[in-house]
Each structure stands twice: as C-alpha cells, then as structure tokens.
Amino acid sequence: MTDHRLLGRTGVKVSPLALGTMMFGARGNTDHDDSVRIIHRALDSGINFVDTADVYSAGESETIVGKALAGGRRDGVVLATKFHGSLGSDPNEQGNSRRWIIREVENSLRRLGTDWIDLYQVHRPEPETDFDETLGALSDLVHQGKIRYIGTSTFEPSAIVEGQWIAERRGRERVVTEQPPYSLLARGIEREVLPIAQQYGLGVLSWSPLAGGWLSGRYRKGADQPTSSRIDRQAERFDIADPENAAKLDAAEALAQLAEEAGLTLVQLALAFVLEHPAVTSAIIGPRTFEQLESQLGADRVRLSADVLDRIDKIVPPGTNLSARDAGYVPPALSDPRLRRRPRV
C-alpha cells in the first residue's frame, strides 16, 4: 500500500484503496465467515478505509463489517456508511429527513457494533427535502459524538455548492467528502464535480472504478459474455445490442489492449487511472471473492505515464460518460416529464 492520503481537509489519513462492502451479504457473497476473511485480508494489506451502506443487502453488509471489526480492529479503521435508500414498507423508512436520520444512525451503529461512525454519508440527493434539515440533523449527530464527519454521494455540482453555502450561512457542520462514480468509461465528473471538490477542499471517494465489471478484463470483443448476479439484476446495462453498451465494449477492448502494451492488467490500469486525478482521495474497490480482491491490491502503486494517459484520453475523451446510466443519479427535472410541462387547463 502506498502512502496514505489526506481525506480532504479533515486531517484524517486514509489508504488510496478503500474497501467497499456492497457485495457482502445476500447481494453477493452470502458466506459471512468468508466475507470477514476477505475484509481481514484487505486490512492486513494496508487498507484502513472501509465503506458500506445501510441498504447493502438490507443491513446485512453492515452486520458483516461489524463482525470483521470486532476483537480490536475497529480503532484502526476509518469507517464510512450511508443512509437514504428504502429499508421497509413504511414511506418514512427512507430518505434524508431528520426523522429518518436520527432513527437510522442508531440502527447502523448497532449493526456495525460500534459507538461512532467516522463518515456518515447522504447516499443520494432528495430535492423535496430541505438540505438544511438534513445537515441540521447530521450536525447534531456530530455534536453528540455519534458521527465524526458528513459526506455526500452522487450529488450534482449545484447541490455540492449548496451544502457548503448552508454550512457557512446557517452554522451547520460542513460536508467534507463526495462519493461519485468515476472510471475510464464514466468520466463525466471531470467537468465540474472534481474541480468543485478541489475548490472546497473535499475528499473524493470514487465508486465503481471498474465500471460495474466492464473493466474487470472479462468483457472482450469476440468472447462469450460472462454471467454474474449483477448481469441478472441489471441486464439492460450489459445488453450489447444497446448502442451505449456497444460503445463501452469497444472502449473496454481498446483499453485492455493498451493495458497489455503497458505491461498491466486492465484492472490495474483502471484503478491507477482513477487514483491519478489530483482530486481523488481513494478508489472504492468492491470485491466479492478473494481472487477479485487480490487482483486489485497493489494497483495504488502503479503510476501511468503521460503517454498512456494521453492514449486513454483518445479512447474515452475527458468529461465523457459513454452511458448516461453511469452517472448514478437522474435529477427529477429530467426523470419526471411533469416538471417540464405546463399543466393543462
């Protein structure tokens, strides 16, 4: 593991690779003991940053992380989790309201088996909820010692700036991190999100650096399409008949050939690329198996030459998402036609 990086301006130091745990539990690896061993291997390799969320396998992932950090490992780990997604039939068991945040943080603390969460993140924006309400509740949790820092995930540039404005004008605790999607195939955040993060001194924790598996090396032109539970759940994101997916396959093939010429695996190229951006603090890896973890460890020690980076830019131009779905969030102004049309009278 290379030198630790500062998490924004917090003074906290974290590893360049963060362990994401979305694939531990019913959604991926259902063997708790095996999942714990994978987490321990990551920690023993030098990773000190673990990221999870309450909705990963309906809280099961947090429970597994809690098991892995028991027995004296908790103090050495910067632990992050998230809230927002639905966790029940009750319409209030979700979202960014004070009511839900105050309740759900207790559930996460219990599942994680800890007295505090280092980084508590708003998993997605919720325009219908006043952001000041959300930051007010989170600020109270900071003052109570239940969380240390506040983060956001997949927020649009305007919402990131709004959070900074609210903190300054209304005396709230400041958002100190943003967790956006970022990969060789999804570079849209290079336009505004990453520059804004640098402007405000935010730590950036990139999710899906392997583009949902497209950059695992398993997707090659002329080869049989791999099978996985992810493909079963999100078939539309891997259907080669879709023009956006076809473009991703072309780019993945070109990038794989570039990696081979550079003496790297495609996984190493993909992770090293994300970590090359000066705004990025950590890339979140999300292994389901030991083999997947081992293929990603050590990528933080790889530095890409200017020539390789220039060739990447020709394959996928800076600021480009090859698929609109990879942005991770569609604002209501685009997803709801009623917001773009005057009411009929």
XYZ file of N, CA and C in Angstrom, residues 59-156:
294
model
N -28.952 -4.114 5.243
C -28.258 -4.037 6.530
C -27.314 -5.186 6.794
N -27.386 -6.244 6.002
C -26.538 -7.410 6.235
C -25.064 -7.075 6.045
N -24.760 -6.234 5.074
C -23.368 -5.841 4.858
C -22.792 -5.149 6.081
N -23.561 -4.242 6.685
C -23.095 -3.575 7.902
C -22.853 -4.591 9.010
N -23.728 -5.570 9.122
C -23.553 -6.604 10.152
C -22.256 -7.370 9.936
N -21.956 -7.711 8.687
C -20.718 -8.427 8.376
C -19.506 -7.567 8.697
N -19.559 -6.291 8.350
C -18.457 -5.383 8.671
C -18.263 -5.312 10.184
N -19.358 -5.243 10.921
C -19.260 -5.224 12.376
C -18.559 -6.455 12.915
N -18.875 -7.621 12.367
C -18.198 -8.850 12.783
C -16.700 -8.773 12.482
N -16.359 -8.240 11.314
C -14.950 -8.183 10.904
C -14.136 -7.224 11.761
N -14.783 -6.170 12.276
C -14.050 -5.164 13.052
C -14.071 -5.453 14.555
N -14.770 -6.511 14.956
C -14.775 -6.877 16.374
C -13.407 -7.421 16.771
N -13.156 -7.432 18.064
C -11.905 -8.001 18.544
C -10.705 -7.094 18.417
N -10.942 -5.772 18.428
C -9.820 -4.834 18.464
C -9.434 -4.193 17.153
N -10.139 -4.490 16.050
C -9.764 -3.904 14.766
C -10.444 -2.561 14.492
N -11.478 -2.221 15.239
C -12.256 -1.016 14.933
C -11.434 0.258 14.997
N -10.580 0.417 15.999
C -9.879 1.687 16.192
C -8.965 2.040 15.025
N -8.444 1.041 14.325
C -7.516 1.308 13.232
C -8.179 1.533 11.894
N -9.501 1.572 11.875
C -10.236 1.678 10.616
C -11.029 2.982 10.560
N -10.949 3.652 9.422
C -11.833 4.780 9.135
C -13.084 4.169 8.513
N -14.183 4.243 9.239
C -15.403 3.527 8.873
C -16.452 4.493 8.327
N -16.929 4.185 7.130
C -17.936 5.029 6.481
C -19.167 4.208 6.156
N -20.339 4.802 6.346
C -21.572 4.176 5.885
C -22.488 5.265 5.341
N -23.664 4.848 4.857
C -24.554 5.780 4.175
C -26.009 5.502 4.539
N -26.854 6.510 4.356
C -28.296 6.383 4.563
C -29.005 7.059 3.399
N -30.243 6.707 3.168
C -31.140 7.342 2.209
C -32.120 6.335 1.637
N -31.613 5.166 1.186
C -32.456 4.197 0.495
C -33.521 3.592 1.379
N -34.541 3.017 0.735
C -35.682 2.445 1.444
C -35.299 1.149 2.148
N -35.746 1.014 3.410
C -35.473 -0.184 4.188
C -36.740 -0.798 4.768
N -37.881 -0.519 4.151
C -39.125 -1.096 4.632
C -40.316 -0.553 3.880
N -41.478 -1.055 4.214
C -42.708 -0.629 3.541
C -43.203 0.731 4.025
N -42.780 1.124 5.212
C -43.148 2.431 5.757
C -42.519 3.522 4.887
N -43.299 4.471 4.364
C -42.740 5.506 3.498
C -41.718 6.401 4.186
N -41.683 6.360 5.523
C -40.715 7.172 6.250
C -39.455 6.395 6.627
N -39.369 5.124 6.216
C -38.155 4.346 6.455
C -37.179 4.531 5.292
N -36.913 5.765 4.975
C -36.038 6.108 3.864
C -35.863 7.616 3.828
N -34.971 8.074 2.969
C -34.873 9.496 2.691
C -33.867 10.238 3.534
N -33.964 11.563 3.462
C -32.979 12.444 4.081
C -33.576 13.336 5.161
N -34.709 12.925 5.728
C -35.350 13.729 6.767
C -34.662 13.552 8.112
N -34.823 14.527 8.980
C -34.316 14.417 10.351
C -34.909 13.183 11.031
N -36.192 12.957 10.827
C -36.859 11.825 11.462
C -36.143 10.511 11.145
N -35.833 10.298 9.881
C -35.215 9.043 9.485
C -33.737 8.989 9.878
N -33.021 10.088 9.720
C -31.583 10.097 10.029
C -31.345 9.746 11.498
N -32.091 10.385 12.389
C -31.895 10.156 13.823
C -32.207 8.717 14.201
N -33.192 8.137 13.528
C -33.536 6.744 13.800
C -32.524 5.793 13.165
N -32.172 6.035 11.915
C -31.373 5.064 11.175
C -29.924 5.026 11.620
N -29.379 6.141 12.111
C -27.990 6.100 12.573
C -27.855 5.116 13.729
N -28.887 5.020 14.576
C -28.839 4.064 15.688
C -28.829 2.627 15.168
N -29.592 2.375 14.110
C -29.604 1.040 13.520
C -28.241 0.683 12.930
N -27.624 1.638 12.241
C -26.302 1.381 11.663
C -25.257 1.165 12.748
N -25.301 1.971 13.794
C -24.357 1.782 14.904
C -24.506 0.399 15.518
N -25.742 -0.046 15.671
C -25.984 -1.370 16.248
C -25.452 -2.473 15.331
N -25.773 -2.378 14.041
C -25.320 -3.416 13.115
C -23.800 -3.440 13.001
N -23.182 -2.277 13.028
C -21.727 -2.183 12.903
C -21.001 -2.511 14.204
N -21.736 -2.568 15.302
C -21.132 -2.894 16.584
C -20.137 -1.852 17.049
N -20.461 -0.580 16.845
C -19.536 0.492 17.191
C -20.288 1.640 17.863
N -19.555 2.487 18.545
C -20.154 3.652 19.193
C -20.130 4.889 18.307
N -19.362 4.832 17.209
C -19.275 6.005 16.352
C -19.004 5.597 14.911
N -19.437 6.438 13.994
C -19.196 6.283 12.556
C -18.298 7.428 12.130
N -17.204 7.105 11.483
C -16.270 8.167 11.088
C -16.852 9.078 10.011
N -17.486 8.487 9.003
C -18.030 9.278 7.899
C -19.437 8.790 7.586
N -20.419 9.645 7.830
C -21.825 9.304 7.583
C -22.267 10.070 6.349
N -22.674 9.334 5.302
C -22.880 9.948 4.001
C -24.341 9.899 3.549
N -24.791 10.979 2.926
C -26.102 11.039 2.304
C -25.983 10.297 0.971
N -26.653 9.160 0.851
C -26.410 8.252 -0.278
C -26.852 8.834 -1.622
N -27.889 9.639 -1.637
C -28.354 10.302 -2.858
C -29.057 11.599 -2.481
N -29.115 12.532 -3.412
C -29.871 13.766 -3.141
C -31.364 13.475 -3.003
N -32.065 14.394 -2.367
C -33.523 14.316 -2.248
C -34.056 15.745 -2.317
N -34.286 16.241 -3.523
C -34.638 17.655 -3.699
C -35.862 18.102 -2.916
N -36.809 17.183 -2.658
C -38.014 17.586 -1.935
C -37.779 17.772 -0.443
N -36.620 17.385 0.060
C -36.276 17.597 1.465
C -35.274 18.743 1.569
N -35.582 19.705 2.422
C -34.685 20.841 2.627
C -33.307 20.330 3.053
N -32.287 20.682 2.297
C -30.934 20.215 2.614
C -30.500 20.713 3.991
N -31.041 21.850 4.413
C -30.708 22.358 5.745
C -31.252 21.424 6.830
N -32.414 20.815 6.596
C -32.947 19.838 7.558
C -31.974 18.670 7.701
N -31.486 18.183 6.567
C -30.556 17.052 6.575
C -29.267 17.421 7.293
N -28.692 18.562 6.936
C -27.429 18.977 7.559
C -27.622 19.315 9.031
N -28.785 19.824 9.391
C -29.049 20.107 10.802
C -29.038 18.837 11.634
N -29.693 17.787 11.135
C -29.715 16.518 11.859
C -28.322 15.919 11.953
N -27.589 15.959 10.842
C -26.238 15.401 10.826
C -25.304 16.199 11.729
N -25.477 17.505 11.774
C -24.653 18.337 12.664
C -24.895 17.964 14.123
N -26.155 17.706 14.470
C -26.463 17.283 15.837
C -25.761 15.972 16.168
N -25.711 15.049 15.197
C -25.046 13.764 15.435
C -23.544 13.943 15.622
N -22.967 14.898 14.899
C -21.547 15.208 15.108
C -21.339 15.720 16.523
N -22.184 16.639 16.962
C -22.048 17.225 18.297
C -22.269 16.183 19.398
N -23.089 15.166 19.105
C -23.340 14.097 20.071
C -22.230 13.052 20.063
N -21.318 13.130 19.116
C -20.210 12.180 19.041
C -20.559 10.868 18.362
N -21.731 10.784 17.750
C -22.123 9.537 17.098
C -21.522 9.406 15.697
N -21.274 10.535 15.057
C -20.554 10.533 13.789
C -19.470 11.597 13.871
N -18.421 11.402 13.067
C -17.310 12.363 13.093
C -17.400 13.380 11.954
N -17.769 12.903 10.768
C -17.795 13.765 9.592
C -19.010 13.448 8.731
N -19.353 14.421 7.861
C -20.506 14.312 6.967
C -20.016 14.242 5.527
N -20.612 13.336 4.749
C -20.290 13.234 3.332
C -21.552 13.112 2.496
N -21.393 13.241 1.174
C -22.480 13.039 0.228
C -22.028 12.035 -0.815
N -22.993 11.512 -1.561
C -22.672 10.569 -2.632
C -23.531 10.847 -3.854
N -22.860 10.993 -4.990
C -23.516 11.168 -6.291
C -24.367 12.430 -6.312
N -23.839 13.500 -5.739
C -24.515 14.795 -5.747
C -24.095 15.582 -6.983
N -25.027 16.346 -7.506
C -24.717 17.213 -8.641
C -23.895 18.407 -8.153
